[in-house]
Short mmCIF file of C-alpha atoms in Angstrom, two decimals:
data_model
loop_
_atom_site.label_atom_id
_atom_site.label_comp_id
_atom_site.label_asym_id
_atom_site.label_seq_id
_atom_site.Cartn_x
_atom_site.Cartn_y
_atom_site.Cartn_z
CA MET A 175 7.70 1.15 -9.65
CA PRO A 176 11.12 2.41 -8.54
CA PRO A 177 10.95 5.63 -6.54
CA ASP A 178 12.15 8.87 -8.06
CA THR A 179 13.92 9.74 -4.82
CA LEU A 180 17.03 8.08 -3.50
CA GLY A 181 15.15 6.39 -0.66
CA GLN A 182 18.22 4.57 0.63
CA HIS A 183 17.97 2.75 3.96
CA GLY A 184 21.61 2.93 5.02
CA PRO A 185 23.41 5.88 6.59
CA PRO A 186 23.69 9.03 4.47
CA VAL A 187 26.73 9.29 2.25
CA ASP A 188 26.71 12.92 1.12
CA ALA A 189 27.89 15.79 3.31
CA THR A 190 26.04 18.96 2.26
CA PRO A 191 23.46 20.17 4.80
CA LEU A 192 19.97 20.66 3.38
CA GLY A 193 18.40 24.12 3.53
CA GLU A 194 14.71 24.76 4.14
CA GLY A 195 14.05 26.37 0.77
CA GLU A 196 15.98 23.64 -0.99
CA ALA A 197 13.92 20.97 0.77
CA GLU A 198 10.66 22.64 -0.23
CA ASP A 199 11.81 22.95 -3.85
CA LEU A 200 12.89 19.29 -3.92
CA LEU A 201 9.57 18.10 -2.56
CA ARG A 202 7.58 20.13 -5.06
CA GLY A 203 9.78 18.96 -7.89
CA ILE A 204 10.23 15.26 -7.25
CA CYS A 205 6.87 14.12 -5.90
CA PHE A 206 4.52 15.05 -8.78
CA LYS A 207 6.31 14.48 -12.08
CA THR A 208 3.80 15.21 -14.79
CA GLY A 209 3.25 13.95 -18.31
CA PRO A 210 0.69 11.81 -20.12
CA PRO A 211 -0.02 8.67 -18.04
CA ARG A 212 1.83 5.85 -19.74
CA THR A 213 3.38 3.61 -17.10
CA VAL A 214 1.90 1.34 -14.47
CA GLY A 215 3.38 -0.84 -11.75
CA VAL A 216 2.27 -2.99 -8.86
CA GLU A 217 3.76 -3.94 -5.51
CA LEU A 218 2.43 -7.22 -4.15
CA GLU A 219 2.95 -8.17 -0.52
CA TRP A 220 2.19 -11.73 0.55
CA LEU A 221 2.09 -13.63 3.81
CA ILE A 222 3.88 -16.98 3.70
CA HIS A 223 2.02 -19.93 5.24
CA ASP A 224 2.59 -23.63 5.56
CA ARG A 225 0.72 -25.25 2.70
CA GLU A 226 -0.85 -28.01 4.80
CA GLN A 227 -1.22 -26.17 8.11
CA PRO A 228 -1.79 -22.49 7.32
CA GLU A 229 -2.69 -21.71 10.92
CA ALA A 230 0.70 -22.96 12.21
CA ALA A 231 3.58 -20.54 12.68
CA VAL A 232 6.38 -20.97 10.14
CA SER A 233 9.75 -20.99 11.90
CA HIS A 234 12.24 -18.22 11.24
CA ASP A 235 14.79 -20.74 9.96
CA ARG A 236 12.30 -22.07 7.46
CA LEU A 237 11.34 -18.57 6.32
CA ARG A 238 15.00 -17.63 5.90
CA ALA A 239 15.66 -20.73 3.82
CA ALA A 240 12.63 -20.00 1.67
CA ALA A 241 13.77 -16.40 1.21
CA ASP A 242 17.19 -17.56 0.06
CA ALA A 243 15.58 -19.95 -2.43
CA VAL A 244 13.32 -17.24 -3.86
CA ARG A 245 16.24 -14.80 -4.11
CA ALA A 246 18.02 -17.36 -6.29
CA THR A 247 15.04 -17.48 -8.66
CA PRO A 248 15.30 -15.24 -11.77
CA LEU A 249 12.54 -12.62 -11.59
CA ASP A 250 11.62 -9.53 -13.56
CA ALA A 251 10.34 -7.75 -10.43
CA ALA A 252 12.39 -6.50 -7.51
CA LEU A 253 12.16 -8.88 -4.55
CA THR A 254 12.23 -7.81 -0.92
CA PHE A 255 11.05 -9.21 2.39
CA GLU A 256 9.15 -7.30 5.05
CA PRO A 257 10.06 -7.36 8.77
CA GLY A 258 7.77 -10.29 9.58
CA GLY A 259 8.96 -12.32 6.61
CA GLN A 260 6.25 -11.21 4.17
CA LEU A 261 7.37 -11.44 0.56
CA GLU A 262 7.09 -8.37 -1.69
CA LEU A 263 7.36 -8.24 -5.47
CA SER A 264 7.73 -4.75 -6.97
CA SER A 265 7.18 -4.81 -10.72
CA GLN A 266 9.22 -2.82 -13.17
CA PRO A 267 7.38 0.19 -14.67
CA ALA A 268 5.39 -1.18 -17.60
CA GLY A 269 4.16 0.62 -20.67
CA SER A 270 0.72 -0.95 -20.48
CA LEU A 271 -1.58 -2.71 -18.07
CA MET A 272 -1.18 -6.06 -19.85
CA ALA A 273 2.63 -5.81 -19.86
CA CYS A 274 2.53 -5.30 -16.10
CA ILE A 275 0.09 -8.17 -15.55
CA ASP A 276 1.96 -10.61 -17.81
CA ALA A 277 5.37 -9.93 -16.22
CA THR A 278 4.00 -10.15 -12.69
CA ALA A 279 2.02 -13.31 -13.37
CA SER A 280 5.14 -14.99 -14.76
CA ASP A 281 7.12 -14.03 -11.67
CA LEU A 282 4.41 -15.37 -9.38
CA VAL A 283 4.50 -18.75 -11.11
CA SER A 284 8.22 -18.98 -10.34
CA VAL A 285 7.81 -17.81 -6.74
CA ARG A 286 4.95 -20.21 -6.03
CA ASP A 287 6.88 -23.13 -7.53
CA THR A 288 9.92 -22.32 -5.40
CA LEU A 289 7.93 -21.99 -2.20
CA GLY A 290 5.88 -25.07 -3.03
CA ARG A 291 9.01 -27.24 -3.04
CA ALA A 292 9.50 -26.15 0.58
CA GLY A 293 5.88 -26.94 1.50
CA LEU A 294 4.98 -23.24 1.70
CA THR A 295 2.42 -21.08 -0.07
CA LEU A 296 1.66 -17.40 -0.66
CA ALA A 297 -1.35 -16.26 1.38
CA GLY A 298 -3.35 -13.35 -0.02
CA LEU A 299 -4.82 -11.79 3.12
CA GLY A 300 -4.57 -8.23 4.41
CA VAL A 301 -3.58 -9.37 7.91
CA ASP A 302 -2.42 -12.76 9.14
CA PRO A 303 -5.54 -14.16 10.83
CA TRP A 304 -3.66 -16.34 13.30
CA GLN A 305 -0.17 -15.17 14.16
CA PRO A 306 0.88 -12.31 16.48
CA PRO A 307 3.65 -10.00 15.26
CA ARG A 308 7.05 -11.73 15.12
CA ARG A 309 9.89 -9.73 13.64
CA LEU A 310 12.22 -11.78 11.46
CA LEU A 311 14.49 -8.98 10.21
CA GLN A 312 16.77 -7.51 12.85
CA GLU A 313 18.20 -4.35 11.32
CA PRO A 314 18.79 -0.83 12.72
CA ARG A 315 16.01 0.69 10.61
CA TYR A 316 13.46 -1.87 11.82
CA ASP A 317 14.64 -1.52 15.41
CA ALA A 318 14.11 2.24 15.11
CA MET A 319 10.77 1.89 13.31
CA GLU A 320 9.42 -0.49 15.92
CA ALA A 321 10.51 1.74 18.80
CA ALA A 322 9.05 4.85 17.17
CA LEU A 323 5.71 3.25 16.29
CA ASP A 324 5.41 1.61 19.73
CA ARG A 325 4.84 5.10 21.13
CA SER A 326 1.38 5.04 19.57
CA GLY A 327 0.40 1.51 20.58
CA SER A 328 0.51 -1.98 19.10
CA ALA A 329 -0.67 -1.18 15.57
CA GLY A 330 2.85 -0.49 14.32
CA ARG A 331 4.19 -3.95 15.10
CA ALA A 332 1.13 -5.59 13.58
CA MET A 333 1.54 -3.50 10.43
CA MET A 334 5.24 -4.29 10.14
CA CYS A 335 5.00 -8.03 10.70
CA THR A 336 1.51 -9.32 9.84
CA SER A 337 0.04 -7.17 7.06
CA ALA A 338 0.09 -7.50 3.28
CA SER A 339 -1.30 -5.42 0.43
CA VAL A 340 -1.69 -4.73 -3.27
CA GLN A 341 -0.17 -1.33 -4.06
CA VAL A 342 -0.98 0.13 -7.46
CA CYS A 343 1.53 2.62 -8.88
CA LEU A 344 0.44 5.07 -11.59
CA ASP A 345 1.87 8.18 -13.20
CA ALA A 346 1.07 11.41 -11.38
CA GLY A 347 -0.79 12.76 -14.41
CA GLU A 348 -0.72 15.70 -16.75
CA GLU A 349 0.15 19.26 -15.75
CA GLU A 350 -3.00 20.65 -17.36
CA PRO A 351 -6.47 20.43 -15.73
CA GLY A 352 -8.84 17.72 -16.84
CA PRO A 353 -9.59 14.05 -16.13
CA LEU A 354 -5.90 13.10 -16.40
CA GLY A 355 -4.54 16.19 -14.63
CA TYR A 356 -2.41 15.52 -11.57
CA ALA A 357 -4.58 17.64 -9.25
CA ARG A 358 -7.69 15.71 -10.29
CA ARG A 359 -5.91 12.35 -9.88
CA TRP A 360 -4.68 13.38 -6.44
CA GLN A 361 -8.22 14.16 -5.31
CA LEU A 362 -9.58 11.04 -7.00
CA GLY A 363 -7.14 8.85 -5.11
CA HIS A 364 -8.45 10.01 -1.73
CA LEU A 365 -12.12 9.44 -2.64
CA LEU A 366 -11.90 6.38 -4.86
CA GLY A 367 -9.43 4.99 -2.32
CA ALA A 368 -12.21 4.47 0.20
CA VAL A 369 -14.23 2.55 -2.41
CA LEU A 370 -11.21 0.35 -3.09
CA VAL A 371 -10.78 -0.31 0.64
CA ALA A 372 -14.41 -1.43 0.88
CA ALA A 373 -14.53 -3.50 -2.31
CA PHE A 374 -11.29 -5.39 -1.62
CA ALA A 375 -11.48 -5.63 2.18
CA ASN A 376 -9.95 -9.02 3.02
CA SER A 377 -8.78 -9.07 6.64
CA PRO A 378 -11.59 -9.63 9.16
CA PHE A 379 -9.45 -11.59 11.66
CA ARG A 380 -6.38 -10.95 13.75
CA GLU A 381 -4.69 -13.31 16.22
CA GLY A 382 -7.53 -15.82 15.95
CA ARG A 383 -10.38 -13.39 16.62
CA ARG A 384 -12.83 -11.49 14.48
CA THR A 385 -11.97 -7.82 14.87
CA GLY A 386 -15.23 -6.15 13.80
CA TRP A 387 -13.51 -4.70 10.71
CA ARG A 388 -13.77 -6.01 7.16
CA SER A 389 -10.31 -4.53 6.59
CA THR A 390 -8.37 -4.91 9.81
CA ARG A 391 -5.31 -3.90 7.84
CA GLN A 392 -6.79 -0.49 7.06
CA ALA A 393 -7.89 -0.11 10.69
CA LEU A 394 -4.30 -0.75 11.76
CA TRP A 395 -2.97 1.87 9.34
CA ALA A 396 -5.48 4.43 10.61
CA ASP A 397 -4.39 3.70 14.19
CA LEU A 398 -0.70 3.70 13.39
CA ASP A 399 0.54 7.17 14.31
CA PRO A 400 -0.99 10.60 14.96
CA ASP A 401 0.57 12.03 11.78
CA ARG A 402 2.49 9.45 9.78
CA SER A 403 -0.41 7.61 8.13
CA LEU A 404 -2.52 10.69 7.28
CA ALA A 405 -3.08 12.40 3.97
CA PRO A 406 -2.13 16.08 3.99
CA ARG A 407 -4.76 18.11 5.83
CA SER A 408 -4.02 21.30 3.92
CA ARG A 409 -6.37 22.79 1.32
CA LEU A 410 -3.31 23.97 -0.62
CA ALA A 411 -2.52 22.80 -4.15
CA PRO A 412 -1.13 19.22 -4.18
CA ARG A 413 2.57 20.11 -4.47
CA ASP A 414 2.42 22.74 -1.74
CA ALA A 415 0.24 20.58 0.49
CA TRP A 416 2.57 17.61 0.22
CA ALA A 417 5.73 19.66 0.80
CA SER A 418 4.21 21.24 3.89
CA HIS A 419 3.02 17.86 5.16
CA VAL A 420 6.41 16.17 4.73
CA LEU A 421 8.26 18.94 6.55
CA ALA A 422 5.68 19.09 9.36
CA THR A 423 5.68 15.33 10.06
CA PRO A 424 7.93 14.16 12.92
CA VAL A 425 11.13 12.40 11.97
CA MET A 426 10.95 8.66 12.70
CA CYS A 427 14.69 8.21 13.13
CA VAL A 428 18.09 9.75 12.44
CA ARG A 429 20.41 7.28 10.77
CA ASN A 430 23.87 6.65 12.20
CA GLY A 431 26.77 4.86 10.60
CA ASP A 432 27.60 3.02 13.83
CA GLY A 433 25.33 1.81 16.59
CA PRO A 434 21.58 2.26 17.05
CA TRP A 435 19.79 4.98 15.14
CA ASP A 436 18.51 7.99 17.08
CA ILE A 437 14.74 8.11 17.67
CA PRO A 438 13.82 11.74 18.38
CA GLN A 439 10.57 12.69 20.06
CA GLY A 440 8.39 15.19 18.20
CA LEU A 441 11.16 16.52 15.94
CA THR A 442 9.63 17.58 12.62
CA PHE A 443 11.81 17.62 9.54
CA ARG A 444 11.45 21.40 9.41
CA ASP A 445 12.65 21.61 13.02
CA TRP A 446 15.58 19.40 12.09
CA ILE A 447 16.58 21.71 9.24
CA ARG A 448 16.39 24.64 11.65
CA GLY A 449 18.93 23.03 13.98
CA GLY A 450 16.86 20.86 16.28
CA GLY A 451 18.47 17.51 15.50
CA PRO A 452 21.69 15.78 16.51
CA ARG A 453 23.33 16.79 13.20
CA PRO A 454 22.27 18.80 10.13
CA PRO A 455 20.00 16.85 7.75
CA LEU A 456 21.17 15.93 4.27
CA ARG A 457 19.34 15.32 1.00
CA ALA A 458 19.47 11.58 1.65
CA ASP A 459 17.75 12.16 5.01
CA LEU A 460 14.84 13.85 3.27
CA ASP A 461 14.63 10.98 0.79
CA TYR A 462 14.54 8.49 3.64
CA HIS A 463 12.04 10.55 5.64
CA ILE A 464 9.56 10.29 2.75
CA THR A 465 9.75 6.49 2.93
CA THR A 466 8.65 6.63 6.59
CA LEU A 467 5.40 8.42 5.72
CA PHE A 468 2.49 6.04 5.05
CA PRO A 469 -0.49 8.02 3.70
CA PRO A 470 -3.11 6.21 1.61
CA VAL A 471 -1.78 7.90 -1.54
CA ARG A 472 1.95 8.66 -1.52
CA PRO A 473 3.44 10.82 -4.29
CA ARG A 474 6.96 9.75 -5.24
CA GLY A 475 7.14 11.10 -8.77
CA HIS A 476 4.32 8.66 -9.48
CA LEU A 477 1.35 7.94 -7.20
CA GLU A 478 1.39 4.94 -4.87
CA LEU A 479 -2.11 3.80 -3.94
CA ARG A 480 -1.47 1.94 -0.71
CA MET A 481 -4.92 1.15 0.67
CA ILE A 482 -5.83 -2.23 -0.86
CA ASP A 483 -5.70 -5.50 1.11
CA ALA A 484 -3.79 -8.43 -0.38
CA GLN A 485 -6.16 -10.57 -2.44
CA SER A 486 -6.89 -14.27 -2.53
CA GLY A 487 -6.31 -16.86 -5.22
CA THR A 488 -3.93 -17.14 -8.13
CA ASP A 489 -5.30 -14.09 -9.97
CA GLY A 490 -7.00 -12.11 -7.21
CA TRP A 491 -4.25 -9.46 -7.23
CA LEU A 492 -4.88 -8.49 -10.84
CA VAL A 493 -8.45 -7.32 -10.14
CA PRO A 494 -7.54 -4.21 -8.10
CA LEU A 495 -4.64 -3.52 -10.45
CA ALA A 496 -6.86 -3.66 -13.55
CA VAL A 497 -9.80 -1.79 -12.03
CA THR A 498 -7.70 1.01 -10.55
CA THR A 499 -5.60 1.48 -13.69
CA ALA A 500 -8.70 1.63 -15.89
CA LEU A 501 -10.39 4.20 -13.66
CA PHE A 502 -7.33 6.45 -13.54
CA ASP A 503 -5.80 6.11 -16.99
CA ASP A 504 -8.71 5.79 -19.42
CA PRO A 505 -9.84 9.41 -19.97
CA GLU A 506 -13.54 8.58 -20.35
CA ALA A 507 -13.52 6.35 -17.30
CA ALA A 508 -11.56 8.91 -15.25
CA GLU A 509 -14.12 11.63 -15.97
CA THR A 510 -17.09 9.42 -15.13
CA VAL A 511 -15.63 7.93 -11.98
CA TYR A 512 -14.66 11.37 -10.68
CA ARG A 513 -18.29 12.49 -10.94
CA THR A 514 -19.31 9.25 -9.22
CA VAL A 515 -17.05 9.57 -6.18
CA LYS A 516 -17.02 13.36 -5.78
CA PRO A 517 -20.17 13.33 -3.57
CA LEU A 518 -18.31 11.04 -1.14
CA ALA A 519 -16.35 14.09 -0.01
CA GLU A 520 -19.40 15.21 1.95
CA THR A 521 -19.44 11.91 3.86
CA ALA A 522 -15.71 12.14 4.48
CA GLY A 523 -15.96 15.63 5.94
CA PRO A 524 -12.92 17.74 6.84
CA PRO A 525 -10.76 15.13 8.65
CA ALA A 526 -7.90 13.73 6.60
CA ALA A 527 -8.02 10.21 5.17
CA PRO A 528 -7.93 7.57 6.51
CA ARG A 529 -9.28 9.04 9.77
CA ASN A 530 -12.61 10.28 8.55
CA ALA A 531 -16.12 8.86 8.44
CA LEU A 532 -15.88 7.66 4.83
CA TRP A 533 -12.68 5.67 5.28
CA THR A 534 -13.81 4.32 8.64
CA ALA A 535 -17.01 3.01 7.11
CA ALA A 536 -15.07 1.45 4.23
CA ALA A 537 -12.72 -0.45 6.57
CA ARG A 538 -15.40 -1.45 9.06
CA ASP A 539 -18.39 -2.19 6.84
CA GLY A 540 -16.98 -2.95 3.39
CA LEU A 541 -19.73 -2.97 0.77
CA SER A 542 -22.46 -3.49 3.36
CA ASP A 543 -22.35 0.32 3.50
CA PRO A 544 -25.03 1.38 0.95
CA GLU A 545 -23.23 4.50 -0.25
CA LEU A 546 -19.97 2.68 -0.86
CA ALA A 547 -21.78 -0.27 -2.45
CA ALA A 548 -23.52 2.02 -4.94
CA ALA A 549 -20.24 3.76 -5.79
CA ALA A 550 -18.41 0.44 -6.20
CA GLU A 551 -21.09 -0.86 -8.58
CA VAL A 552 -20.67 2.17 -10.83
CA CYS A 553 -16.87 2.04 -10.61
CA PHE A 554 -16.69 -1.63 -11.62
CA THR A 555 -19.13 -1.08 -14.48
CA ILE A 556 -17.01 1.81 -15.73
CA ALA A 557 -13.83 -0.24 -15.41
CA LEU A 558 -15.29 -3.20 -17.29
CA GLU A 559 -16.25 -0.84 -20.12
CA ALA A 560 -12.80 0.78 -20.17
CA LEU A 561 -10.61 -2.33 -19.96
CA PRO A 562 -11.17 -3.44 -23.60
CA ARG A 563 -10.09 0.05 -24.72
CA MET A 564 -6.86 -0.52 -22.75
CA GLY A 565 -6.15 -3.84 -24.45
CA ALA A 566 -7.09 -6.07 -21.51
CA SER A 567 -7.17 -9.77 -22.34
CA ASP A 568 -10.26 -11.94 -22.14
CA HIS A 569 -8.76 -13.57 -19.04
CA VAL A 570 -8.39 -10.22 -17.27
CA LEU A 571 -11.90 -9.15 -18.27
CA GLY A 572 -13.32 -12.46 -17.09
CA THR A 573 -11.49 -12.28 -13.77
CA VAL A 574 -12.69 -8.73 -13.07
CA ALA A 575 -16.24 -9.63 -14.13
CA ALA A 576 -16.24 -12.70 -11.87
CA PHE A 577 -15.14 -10.58 -8.90
CA HIS A 578 -17.89 -8.09 -9.69
CA ASP A 579 -20.54 -10.79 -9.87
CA ARG A 580 -19.38 -12.59 -6.72
CA TYR A 581 -18.87 -9.55 -4.53
CA VAL A 582 -19.72 -6.07 -5.81
CA ALA A 583 -23.07 -6.90 -7.40
CA ARG A 584 -24.12 -8.52 -4.11
CA GLY A 585 -22.87 -5.80 -1.78
CA ARG A 586 -20.14 -8.10 -0.47
CA CYS A 587 -16.35 -8.05 -0.19
CA PRO A 588 -13.83 -10.91 0.21
CA ALA A 589 -13.91 -10.56 4.00
CA ASP A 590 -17.52 -11.72 3.94
CA ASP A 591 -16.40 -15.17 2.74
CA PHE A 592 -15.09 -16.13 6.19
CA PRO A 593 -17.76 -16.78 8.84
CA ASP A 594 -15.21 -18.25 11.26
CA LEU A 595 -11.59 -19.40 11.49
CA ALA A 596 -12.26 -23.12 11.47
CA ARG A 597 -9.76 -24.63 9.09
CA PRO A 598 -11.38 -24.91 5.65
CA PRO A 599 -10.98 -27.78 3.19
CA HIS A 600 -7.59 -27.79 1.48
CA GLY A 601 -7.37 -25.24 -1.33
CA LYS A 602 -10.36 -23.20 -0.24
CA GLY A 603 -11.20 -20.37 2.11
CA LEU A 604 -8.20 -19.15 4.06
CA VAL A 605 -5.77 -21.46 2.26
CA ARG A 606 -4.88 -19.00 -0.45
#
């Protein structure tokens, strides 16, 4: 879903310095836009592998040629490429779950056909199991991002260049309290999010080795940065908590029109407003700063749920989209699932997601964790009951039910399918 903020990646174009009160008001106003939930979107990131030799590195020239071919393909979704060459499709906001699924499925047929003519395929895995980080895109913003994240270790480069996800985008919710209220949905996202991590964990390998995590991708995000990947720690109301968090998070970079971007050390956005930066910040700088924060749930007018590994197979992506949308947007399901996951807050404890015991268990253990397995079973049952009320097709219902039977009902997740990295038969296993 398109962001409600400017979110531009180039240098700022306006010239009015941003005041502290103005920044706080903007953050409270733009990040939780309320109204009856009615739109849904999905952002699908994919690794690109050689169809016959998925373990072999695809050359940059070949990836660039493939990107050019896909860009020439008519699509309903917005198309972008990540720093390591991962392909991302961002759907248009849809008025229903089925409208979103149908449009995205049609786009994926076109993308797969285009890549197939070049001998390439989309790989639905949370982290590339073979390749080390190799940055394809050489742009000032990625130079700055890499340098800033390198201060915290190697997780940043791996995230930028070797990870892929399913991001579900839903309306923030209603102003009033209740199962569809924005405050309830905000809390639900941070508890249900751990269940989604565990159920859809699909990245047990990195650089040819088993990592000890079912979701290595989520482990990388948790290790990314002392502040940037955390949910707000504050017990304040959602709007106030998010505004405080954004202004207290260090600035990743200060954009320049010419030459490399500045990479300040420890400069929070509030400090920048108060005169600590190389120039006064502008509204566009605040918009860009928000895009450099990577919490599990990011409010940008709507809610971005960012914690789900990319999924395998032709239709694997639609399962987390359908399940999450049903649990958030069907009022009966939302009330029941909230009661189901609320006790998980005790396991999580006071630390912010994803650096707490609940989220760590989800990424490391998947559904082998008994508490998460029990919650996932209830959540999938609730979703399967709600999906017909939302107009889901028989195909969607069958796909979700098959995932439930194969994984959730057995206390398993997709990561458990891969005992080793020996190349599987064509069309199975890691060839996705």
